[in-house]
PDB file of C-alpha atoms in Angstrom:
ATOM      1  CA  MET A 406      -7.812  -9.425 -14.023  1.00 59.00           C
ATOM      2  CA  SER A 407      -8.465  -8.273 -10.471  1.00 71.00           C
ATOM      3  CA  LYS A 408     -10.354  -5.119  -9.538  1.00 83.00           C
ATOM      4  CA  GLN A 409      -7.783  -2.366  -8.952  1.00 87.00           C
ATOM      5  CA  THR A 410      -8.310   0.844  -6.977  1.00 91.00           C
ATOM      6  CA  GLU A 411      -5.870   3.639  -6.092  1.00 93.00           C
ATOM      7  CA  VAL A 412      -6.394   6.074  -3.223  1.00 95.00           C
ATOM      8  CA  CYS A 413      -4.277   8.735  -1.583  1.00 94.00           C
ATOM      9  CA  GLY A 414      -4.166   9.396   2.148  1.00 91.00           C
ATOM     10  CA  ILE A 415      -5.486   7.815   5.298  1.00 89.00           C
ATOM     11  CA  GLU A 416      -9.057   9.131   4.997  1.00 91.00           C
ATOM     12  CA  ASN A 417      -9.487   7.729   1.489  1.00 94.00           C
ATOM     13  CA  PHE A 418      -7.890   4.461   2.586  1.00 92.00           C
ATOM     14  CA  GLN A 419     -10.439   4.107   5.379  1.00 91.00           C
ATOM     15  CA  LYS A 420     -13.312   4.798   2.944  1.00 93.00           C
ATOM     16  CA  ALA A 421     -11.946   2.210   0.505  1.00 92.00           C
ATOM     17  CA  ILE A 422     -11.658  -0.406   3.263  1.00 90.00           C
ATOM     18  CA  ASP A 423     -15.288   0.219   4.219  1.00 89.00           C
ATOM     19  CA  THR A 424     -16.457  -0.798   0.722  1.00 86.00           C
ATOM     20  CA  ALA A 425     -13.904  -3.519  -0.131  1.00 81.00           C
ATOM     21  CA  GLN A 426     -14.354  -7.281  -0.070  1.00 78.00           C
ATOM     22  CA  LEU A 427     -11.997  -7.756   2.870  1.00 78.00           C
ATOM     23  CA  ASP A 428     -11.618 -11.539   2.488  1.00 84.00           C
ATOM     24  CA  ASN A 429     -10.134 -11.061  -0.974  1.00 87.00           C
ATOM     25  CA  LEU A 430      -8.210  -7.823  -0.525  1.00 91.00           C
ATOM     26  CA  VAL A 431      -4.545  -7.233  -1.350  1.00 92.00           C
ATOM     27  CA  VAL A 432      -3.263  -3.825  -0.213  1.00 94.00           C
ATOM     28  CA  TYR A 433      -0.078  -2.119  -1.371  1.00 94.00           C
ATOM     29  CA  PHE A 434       1.061   0.858   0.697  1.00 94.00           C
ATOM     30  CA  SER A 435       3.430   3.134  -1.193  1.00 95.00           C
ATOM     31  CA  ALA A 436       4.436   6.797  -1.302  1.00 95.00           C
ATOM     32  CA  THR A 437       2.803   9.747  -3.020  1.00 95.00           C
ATOM     33  CA  ARG A 438       4.622  11.261  -5.976  1.00 93.00           C
ATOM     34  CA  LYS A 439       6.829  14.334  -5.963  1.00 93.00           C
ATOM     35  CA  ASP A 440       6.533  17.033  -8.644  1.00 93.00           C
ATOM     36  CA  ASP A 441       8.905  15.079 -10.899  1.00 94.00           C
ATOM     37  CA  GLY A 442       6.624  12.003 -10.752  1.00 91.00           C
ATOM     38  CA  SER A 443       8.870   9.874  -8.558  1.00 93.00           C
ATOM     39  CA  PRO A 444       7.864   8.655  -5.076  1.00 95.00           C
ATOM     40  CA  TRP A 445       9.372  10.492  -2.103  1.00 95.00           C
ATOM     41  CA  CYS A 446      10.325   7.067  -0.670  1.00 94.00           C
ATOM     42  CA  GLY A 447      13.450   5.506  -2.193  1.00 92.00           C
ATOM     43  CA  ASP A 448      12.343   1.928  -1.459  1.00 93.00           C
ATOM     44  CA  CYS A 449       8.986   2.650  -3.122  1.00 94.00           C
ATOM     45  CA  LYS A 450      10.776   3.995  -6.191  1.00 93.00           C
ATOM     46  CA  GLU A 451      12.421   0.588  -6.602  1.00 93.00           C
ATOM     47  CA  ALA A 452       9.450  -1.577  -5.563  1.00 93.00           C
ATOM     48  CA  ASP A 453       6.558   0.129  -7.393  1.00 93.00           C
ATOM     49  CA  PRO A 454       7.536  -1.105 -10.885  1.00 92.00           C
ATOM     50  CA  VAL A 455       8.047  -4.661  -9.582  1.00 91.00           C
ATOM     51  CA  VAL A 456       4.642  -4.758  -7.875  1.00 91.00           C
ATOM     52  CA  GLU A 457       2.857  -3.090 -10.813  1.00 88.00           C
ATOM     53  CA  ALA A 458       4.371  -5.634 -13.229  1.00 87.00           C
ATOM     54  CA  GLN A 459       2.751  -8.460 -11.239  1.00 86.00           C
ATOM     55  CA  LEU A 460      -0.797  -7.048 -11.148  1.00 83.00           C
ATOM     56  CA  ASP A 461      -1.996  -8.923 -14.228  1.00 79.00           C
ATOM     57  CA  ALA A 462      -1.033 -12.190 -12.532  1.00 80.00           C
ATOM     58  CA  LEU A 463      -3.430 -11.580  -9.620  1.00 79.00           C
ATOM     59  CA  SER A 464      -6.424 -13.856  -9.469  1.00 77.00           C
ATOM     60  CA  SER A 465      -9.622 -12.255 -10.735  1.00 79.00           C
ATOM     61  CA  ASN A 466     -11.298 -12.970  -7.401  1.00 83.00           C
ATOM     62  CA  LEU A 467      -8.831 -10.666  -5.596  1.00 86.00           C
ATOM     63  CA  GLU A 468      -9.244  -6.932  -5.153  1.00 89.00           C
ATOM     64  CA  PHE A 469      -6.078  -4.794  -5.306  1.00 92.00           C
ATOM     65  CA  LEU A 470      -5.930  -1.509  -3.393  1.00 94.00           C
ATOM     66  CA  LEU A 471      -2.983   0.846  -3.915  1.00 95.00           C
ATOM     67  CA  VAL A 472      -2.696   3.317  -1.043  1.00 95.00           C
ATOM     68  CA  ARG A 473      -0.369   6.270  -1.555  1.00 96.00           C
ATOM     69  CA  MET A 474       0.806   7.914   1.666  1.00 94.00           C
ATOM     70  CA  ASP A 475       2.219  11.418   1.873  1.00 92.00           C
ATOM     71  CA  ARG A 476       5.507  12.066   3.602  1.00 91.00           C
ATOM     72  CA  PRO A 477       4.250  14.377   6.395  1.00 89.00           C
ATOM     73  CA  TYR A 478       1.639  11.858   7.557  1.00 87.00           C
ATOM     74  CA  TRP A 479       4.007   8.891   7.363  1.00 86.00           C
ATOM     75  CA  LYS A 480       7.082  10.561   8.886  1.00 86.00           C
ATOM     76  CA  GLU A 481       5.744  13.247  11.221  1.00 84.00           C
ATOM     77  CA  SER A 482       2.239  12.407  12.409  1.00 81.00           C
ATOM     78  CA  PRO A 483       2.162  11.601  16.154  1.00 80.00           C
ATOM     79  CA  VAL A 484      -0.789   9.284  15.484  1.00 74.00           C
ATOM     80  CA  ASN A 485      -0.392   6.939  12.530  1.00 80.00           C
ATOM     81  CA  ILE A 486      -3.336   4.555  12.239  1.00 79.00           C
ATOM     82  CA  LEU A 487      -1.456   2.320   9.814  1.00 84.00           C
ATOM     83  CA  LYS A 488       1.447   1.815  12.205  1.00 83.00           C
ATOM     84  CA  ASP A 489      -0.552   1.832  15.424  1.00 81.00           C
ATOM     85  CA  THR A 490      -3.596  -0.210  14.406  1.00 82.00           C
ATOM     86  CA  HIS A 491      -2.719  -2.190  11.280  1.00 83.00           C
ATOM     87  CA  ASN A 492       0.984  -2.967  11.911  1.00 83.00           C
ATOM     88  CA  VAL A 493       2.131  -1.371   8.653  1.00 88.00           C
ATOM     89  CA  THR A 494       5.600  -0.374   9.822  1.00 87.00           C
ATOM     90  CA  CYS A 495       7.315   0.488   6.545  1.00 89.00           C
ATOM     91  CA  LEU A 496       6.749   1.751   3.046  1.00 93.00           C
ATOM     92  CA  PRO A 497       6.369  -0.053   0.794  1.00 95.00           C
ATOM     93  CA  THR A 498       4.253  -2.838   2.264  1.00 93.00           C
ATOM     94  CA  LEU A 499       2.269  -5.390   0.269  1.00 93.00           C
ATOM     95  CA  MET A 500      -0.199  -7.470   2.272  1.00 92.00           C
ATOM     96  CA  ARG A 501      -3.284  -9.649   2.265  1.00 90.00           C
ATOM     97  CA  TRP A 502      -5.700  -7.634   4.372  1.00 90.00           C
ATOM     98  CA  GLY A 503      -6.498  -9.360   7.644  1.00 85.00           C
ATOM     99  CA  LYS A 504      -4.036 -12.175   6.939  1.00 85.00           C
ATOM    100  CA  PRO A 505      -0.439 -12.698   8.114  1.00 84.00           C
ATOM    101  CA  GLU A 506       1.012 -12.652   4.569  1.00 85.00           C
ATOM    102  CA  ARG A 507       2.942  -9.451   3.942  1.00 85.00           C
ATOM    103  CA  LEU A 508       6.052  -8.154   2.222  1.00 86.00           C
ATOM    104  CA  GLY A 509       7.905  -5.006   3.243  1.00 84.00           C
ATOM    105  CA  GLU A 510      10.660  -2.796   1.866  1.00 76.00           C
ATOM    106  CA  ASP A 511      13.306  -5.069   0.306  1.00 79.00           C
ATOM    107  CA  ASP A 512      10.883  -7.971  -0.171  1.00 83.00           C
ATOM    108  CA  CYS A 513       8.674  -5.844  -2.457  1.00 83.00           C
ATOM    109  CA  LYS A 514      11.626  -5.179  -4.776  1.00 77.00           C
ATOM    110  CA  ASP A 515      12.125  -8.889  -5.490  1.00 76.00           C
ATOM    111  CA  ALA A 516      10.016 -10.166  -8.375  1.00 64.00           C
ATOM    112  CA  ALA A 517      10.599 -13.803  -7.460  1.00 56.00           C
TER     113      ALA A 517
END
């Protein structure tokens, strides 16, 4: 089983990246939860269970980082480091950090 870490927000994401093994890092960007426990992002609501169901299949040499983003930062912030610097243009996004492999929105909902 891979090492799995969950963080919330951009500051905690940046701290996690500073300590991660970047060559072996898989990052999943999703939405924070509302009071009822569901994500504020409809695509994340559909994709989260699909991605979570595949975690046990990850190679043990990979590190999995789940990053939960809040709605105000994602939707309203004039400066979004994820969009501007790391080319994360949608939630959810599943990617190999520093590599071209990535899945976004509808792709994350497909278990195949």
